Amino acid sequence: MRKPYNEKHKTFTEVDLISKDPIEQFQSWFDVACQTTTILEANAMCLSTASKTGKPSARYVLLKGFDKEGFRFFTNYSSRKGIELEENPFAAITFYWEPLLRSVRIEGSVKRVSTEVSDQYFHSRPRGSQIGAVLSAQSQPIPSRQTLIDAEEKLLQEYNDEKIPIPRPENWGGYVVVPEVIEFWQGQSTRIHDRIRFRRPVSSLEPDGILTHQGDEGWIYERLAP
Ligand SMILES: Cc1cc2nc3c(=O)[nH]c(=O)nc-3n(C[C@H](O)[C@H](O)[C@H](O)COP(=O)(O)O)c2cc1C
């Protein structure tokens, strides 16, 4: 499986941080990933949750927005991830943009977005996607694919008039992951990869100017061994 990195990847050092605010740094990497034509879904991210007993589970979801409040995605609140997030409101997110040899890891607490934000996003989606969200009891066992096709047919008839709004199901909406840790990983052709981790200071001795450095917006950052 091991292939040589043919292309020389840009060396990423501390001075290459475009910002000492990790949200701005994320914006910069995300923009590059979105502009990279070989990356079809730059916003696909692996979302890891854990049950109340600490058993992890992971799946992909799509990032639908971010700012200094956090990273937003939308899903079914009654799904497995939804239940785990109710029980244990912490998550980890991982992006991997393979053509750029870049990964970002985010960890933080999770809360629901407001119903207004969920309504707004739900109704911005194509009607077919809205119907998909209404008909799917996400994560529940079903007897067959036909069950979904029949349910879709029924809803398409019920809402065939485009003027009839499709109500957002109460158990469908958004979450925001409020970041506590954001790590930027840059693969290097030398295999001496770069890792810069932003986090909040845990004591008044941080940052010490040696291992930890002052970032913006209350963040500190440090370099980790690869
Ligand atoms: C690239 C990709 C993007 C996805 N985006 C979403 C999403 O934004 N929201 C969602 O609920 N499921 C999304 N899914 C489906 C989830 O991976 C998963 O099957 C579903 O959410 C149920 O997960 P759970 O049973 O762990 O709750 C996506 C799957 C893939 C492969």
Coordinates of C-alpha atoms and ligand atoms in Angstrom, one line a residue:
M1 CA 0.0 0.0 0.0
R2 CA 2.9 2.3 0.6
K3 CA 3.5 4.6 -2.4
P4 CA 6.2 7.2 -2.7
Y5 CA 5.0 10.8 -2.5
N6 CA 6.0 11.8 -6.0
E7 CA 5.2 15.4 -5.7
K8 CA 7.2 17.6 -3.4
H9 CA 4.7 19.0 -1.0
K10 CA 5.1 22.4 0.3
T11 CA 6.9 22.5 3.6
F12 CA 4.7 23.7 6.3
T13 CA 6.4 25.5 9.2
E14 CA 5.2 27.8 11.9
V15 CA 5.9 30.8 9.7
D16 CA 3.5 29.3 7.1
L17 CA 0.6 29.6 9.5
I18 CA -1.5 32.2 7.7
S19 CA -3.1 33.1 11.1
K20 CA -2.6 32.5 14.7
D21 CA -6.4 32.1 14.9
P22 CA -7.2 28.4 14.1
I23 CA -10.6 29.3 12.6
E24 CA -8.9 31.6 10.1
Q25 CA -6.3 29.0 9.5
F26 CA -9.0 26.4 8.8
Q27 CA -10.7 28.9 6.4
S28 CA -7.5 29.1 4.5
W29 CA -7.0 25.4 4.2
F30 CA -10.7 24.8 3.5
D31 CA -10.7 27.3 0.7
V32 CA -7.7 25.6 -0.9
A33 CA -9.4 22.2 -0.6
C34 CA -12.6 23.6 -2.1
Q35 CA -10.6 24.9 -5.1
T36 CA -8.8 21.6 -5.6
T37 CA -10.7 20.0 -8.5
T38 CA -9.6 16.5 -7.5
I39 CA -11.4 16.9 -4.2
L40 CA -15.1 16.3 -4.9
E41 CA -16.4 16.9 -1.3
A42 CA -14.0 19.0 0.6
N43 CA -16.6 19.4 3.3
A44 CA -16.9 15.6 4.0
M45 CA -15.7 15.0 7.5
C46 CA -15.5 11.9 9.7
L47 CA -17.6 12.6 12.8
S48 CA -16.7 10.5 15.9
T49 CA -19.0 10.2 18.8
A50 CA -19.1 7.9 21.8
S51 CA -21.8 6.3 23.9
K52 CA -22.2 7.1 27.5
T53 CA -20.1 4.0 28.3
G54 CA -17.3 5.5 26.1
K55 CA -17.7 3.1 23.1
P56 CA -16.8 5.1 20.0
S57 CA -18.5 5.2 16.6
A58 CA -17.7 7.2 13.5
R59 CA -19.3 8.2 10.2
Y60 CA -19.0 10.8 7.5
V61 CA -21.2 13.9 7.5
L62 CA -21.0 17.2 5.6
L63 CA -19.7 20.4 7.1
K64 CA -22.4 23.0 6.4
G65 CA -20.8 26.1 7.9
F66 CA -18.3 27.2 10.5
D67 CA -17.2 30.4 12.3
K68 CA -15.8 31.2 15.7
E69 CA -18.8 29.5 17.4
G70 CA -17.9 26.2 15.8
F71 CA -18.4 23.7 13.0
R72 CA -22.0 22.9 11.9
F73 CA -23.6 19.8 10.4
F74 CA -27.1 18.6 10.0
T75 CA -28.6 15.2 10.7
N76 CA -31.4 13.2 12.4
Y77 CA -31.5 13.8 16.2
S78 CA -32.9 10.3 16.7
S79 CA -30.1 8.6 14.8
R80 CA -27.3 6.6 16.5
K81 CA -25.0 9.7 16.4
G82 CA -27.9 11.8 17.7
I83 CA -28.5 9.5 20.6
E84 CA -24.8 9.3 21.5
L85 CA -24.6 13.1 21.3
E86 CA -27.5 13.4 23.8
E87 CA -25.8 11.0 26.2
N88 CA -22.3 12.3 25.7
P89 CA -22.2 15.8 24.1
F90 CA -18.6 15.6 22.8
A91 CA -17.3 14.8 19.3
A92 CA -14.2 14.7 17.2
I93 CA -14.1 15.6 13.5
T94 CA -11.4 14.6 11.0
F95 CA -10.9 15.9 7.5
Y96 CA -8.4 14.3 5.1
W97 CA -7.7 16.1 1.8
E98 CA -5.6 13.5 0.2
P99 CA -4.3 15.5 -2.9
L100 CA -3.0 18.2 -0.5
L101 CA -1.7 15.7 2.1
R102 CA -3.5 17.7 4.7
S103 CA -5.6 16.6 7.6
V104 CA -7.5 18.7 10.2
R105 CA -8.6 17.3 13.5
I106 CA -11.2 19.1 15.7
E107 CA -12.4 18.1 19.2
G108 CA -15.0 19.8 21.3
S109 CA -18.3 19.9 23.0
V110 CA -21.5 19.7 20.9
K111 CA -24.8 21.4 21.1
R112 CA -27.9 21.8 18.9
V113 CA -28.2 24.8 16.7
S114 CA -31.4 26.9 17.1
T115 CA -34.6 25.7 15.5
E116 CA -34.5 28.8 13.3
V117 CA -31.1 27.8 11.9
S118 CA -32.4 24.3 11.4
D119 CA -35.5 25.5 9.7
Q120 CA -33.6 27.9 7.4
Y121 CA -31.2 25.2 6.3
F122 CA -33.9 22.5 5.9
H123 CA -35.9 24.7 3.6
S124 CA -32.8 25.7 1.6
R125 CA -32.3 22.1 0.6
P126 CA -33.8 20.7 -2.6
R127 CA -37.4 19.3 -2.0
G128 CA -36.2 15.8 -2.8
S129 CA -33.7 16.0 0.1
Q130 CA -36.3 17.4 2.4
I131 CA -38.6 14.5 1.6
G132 CA -35.6 12.1 2.1
A133 CA -35.2 13.6 5.6
V134 CA -38.9 13.2 6.4
L135 CA -39.2 9.6 5.3
S136 CA -36.0 8.2 6.8
A137 CA -36.0 7.0 10.4
Q138 CA -32.2 7.2 10.2
S139 CA -30.2 4.4 11.8
Q140 CA -33.4 2.2 12.4
P141 CA -33.6 -1.3 10.8
I142 CA -36.2 -1.5 8.0
P143 CA -37.6 -4.5 6.2
S144 CA -36.5 -3.5 2.7
R145 CA -35.5 -0.7 0.3
Q146 CA -39.0 -0.9 -1.1
T147 CA -40.3 0.5 2.3
L148 CA -38.4 3.7 1.6
I149 CA -39.5 3.9 -2.1
D150 CA -43.1 3.5 -1.0
A151 CA -42.8 6.1 1.7
E152 CA -41.2 8.5 -0.8
E153 CA -43.9 7.9 -3.4
K154 CA -46.6 8.8 -0.7
L155 CA -44.8 12.0 0.3
L156 CA -44.2 13.1 -3.3
Q157 CA -47.9 12.9 -3.9
E158 CA -48.7 14.7 -0.6
Y159 CA -46.3 17.5 -1.5
N160 CA -46.6 17.5 -5.3
D161 CA -47.7 21.2 -5.2
E162 CA -44.4 23.1 -4.9
K163 CA -46.2 25.8 -3.0
I164 CA -46.9 23.5 0.0
P165 CA -44.0 23.8 2.3
I166 CA -42.6 20.5 3.7
P167 CA -42.4 20.9 7.5
R168 CA -39.0 20.1 9.0
P169 CA -39.3 17.0 11.2
E170 CA -38.8 17.9 14.8
N171 CA -36.0 15.3 15.1
W172 CA -34.0 16.7 12.2
G173 CA -31.6 19.6 12.6
G174 CA -28.2 20.9 13.1
Y175 CA -25.4 20.5 15.7
V176 CA -22.4 22.7 16.3
V177 CA -19.1 21.3 17.5
V178 CA -17.6 24.0 19.7
P179 CA -13.8 23.5 19.2
E180 CA -11.5 23.0 22.1
V181 CA -8.6 21.5 20.1
I182 CA -7.9 22.1 16.4
E183 CA -4.9 20.4 14.8
F184 CA -3.4 21.0 11.3
W185 CA -1.4 18.1 9.8
Q186 CA 0.7 18.6 6.7
G187 CA 2.2 15.5 5.2
Q188 CA 5.7 16.0 3.8
S189 CA 7.6 14.1 1.1
T190 CA 10.3 13.5 3.7
R191 CA 7.7 11.8 5.9
I192 CA 8.7 14.2 8.6
H193 CA 5.2 15.6 8.8
D194 CA 4.2 18.8 10.4
R195 CA 1.6 19.0 13.2
I196 CA 0.5 22.2 14.7
R197 CA -2.1 22.0 17.5
F198 CA -4.2 24.8 18.8
R199 CA -5.8 24.5 22.2
R200 CA -6.8 26.5 25.2
P201 CA -4.2 27.1 27.9
V202 CA -4.7 24.8 30.9
S203 CA -2.5 26.8 33.4
S204 CA -1.2 30.3 33.9
L205 CA 2.3 28.9 32.9
E206 CA 1.1 28.5 29.3
P207 CA 2.3 29.6 26.8
D208 CA 5.9 29.2 27.9
G209 CA 7.3 30.5 24.6
I210 CA 9.3 27.3 24.2
L211 CA 6.8 24.5 23.7
T212 CA 3.6 26.6 23.6
H213 CA 3.1 29.9 21.8
Q214 CA 0.5 32.6 22.0
G215 CA -2.2 32.5 19.4
D216 CA -5.1 34.8 18.8
E217 CA -8.6 34.8 20.3
G218 CA -7.4 33.0 23.5
W219 CA -5.8 30.1 21.7
I220 CA -2.3 28.8 22.2
Y221 CA -0.5 26.5 19.8
E222 CA 2.3 24.0 19.8
R223 CA 4.2 21.7 17.4
L224 CA 3.7 18.0 17.9
A225 CA 6.0 15.2 16.9
P226 CA 4.6 13.4 13.8
Ligands
LIG1 C1 -19.6 11.8 2.2 C2 -20.8 11.5 3.1 C3 -21.5 12.6 3.6 C4 -22.6 12.4 4.4 N1 -23.3 13.5 5.0 C5 -24.2 13.3 5.9 C6 -24.8 14.4 6.6 O1 -24.4 15.6 6.4 N2 -25.7 14.1 7.5 C7 -26.1 12.8 7.9 O2 -27.0 12.7 8.7 N3 -25.6 11.8 7.2 C8 -24.6 11.9 6.3 N4 -24.1 10.9 5.7 C9 -24.5 9.5 6.1 C10 -23.8 9.1 7.4 O3 -22.4 8.7 7.1 C11 -24.5 8.0 8.1 O4 -24.7 6.9 7.3 C12 -25.8 8.4 8.7 O5 -25.7 9.8 9.2 C13 -26.2 7.5 9.9 O6 -25.2 7.5 10.9 P1 -25.5 7.0 12.4 O7 -26.3 5.7 12.3 O8 -24.1 6.7 13.0 O9 -26.2 8.1 13.1 C14 -23.0 11.0 4.8 C15 -22.3 10.0 4.3 C16 -21.2 10.2 3.4 C17 -20.4 9.0 2.9

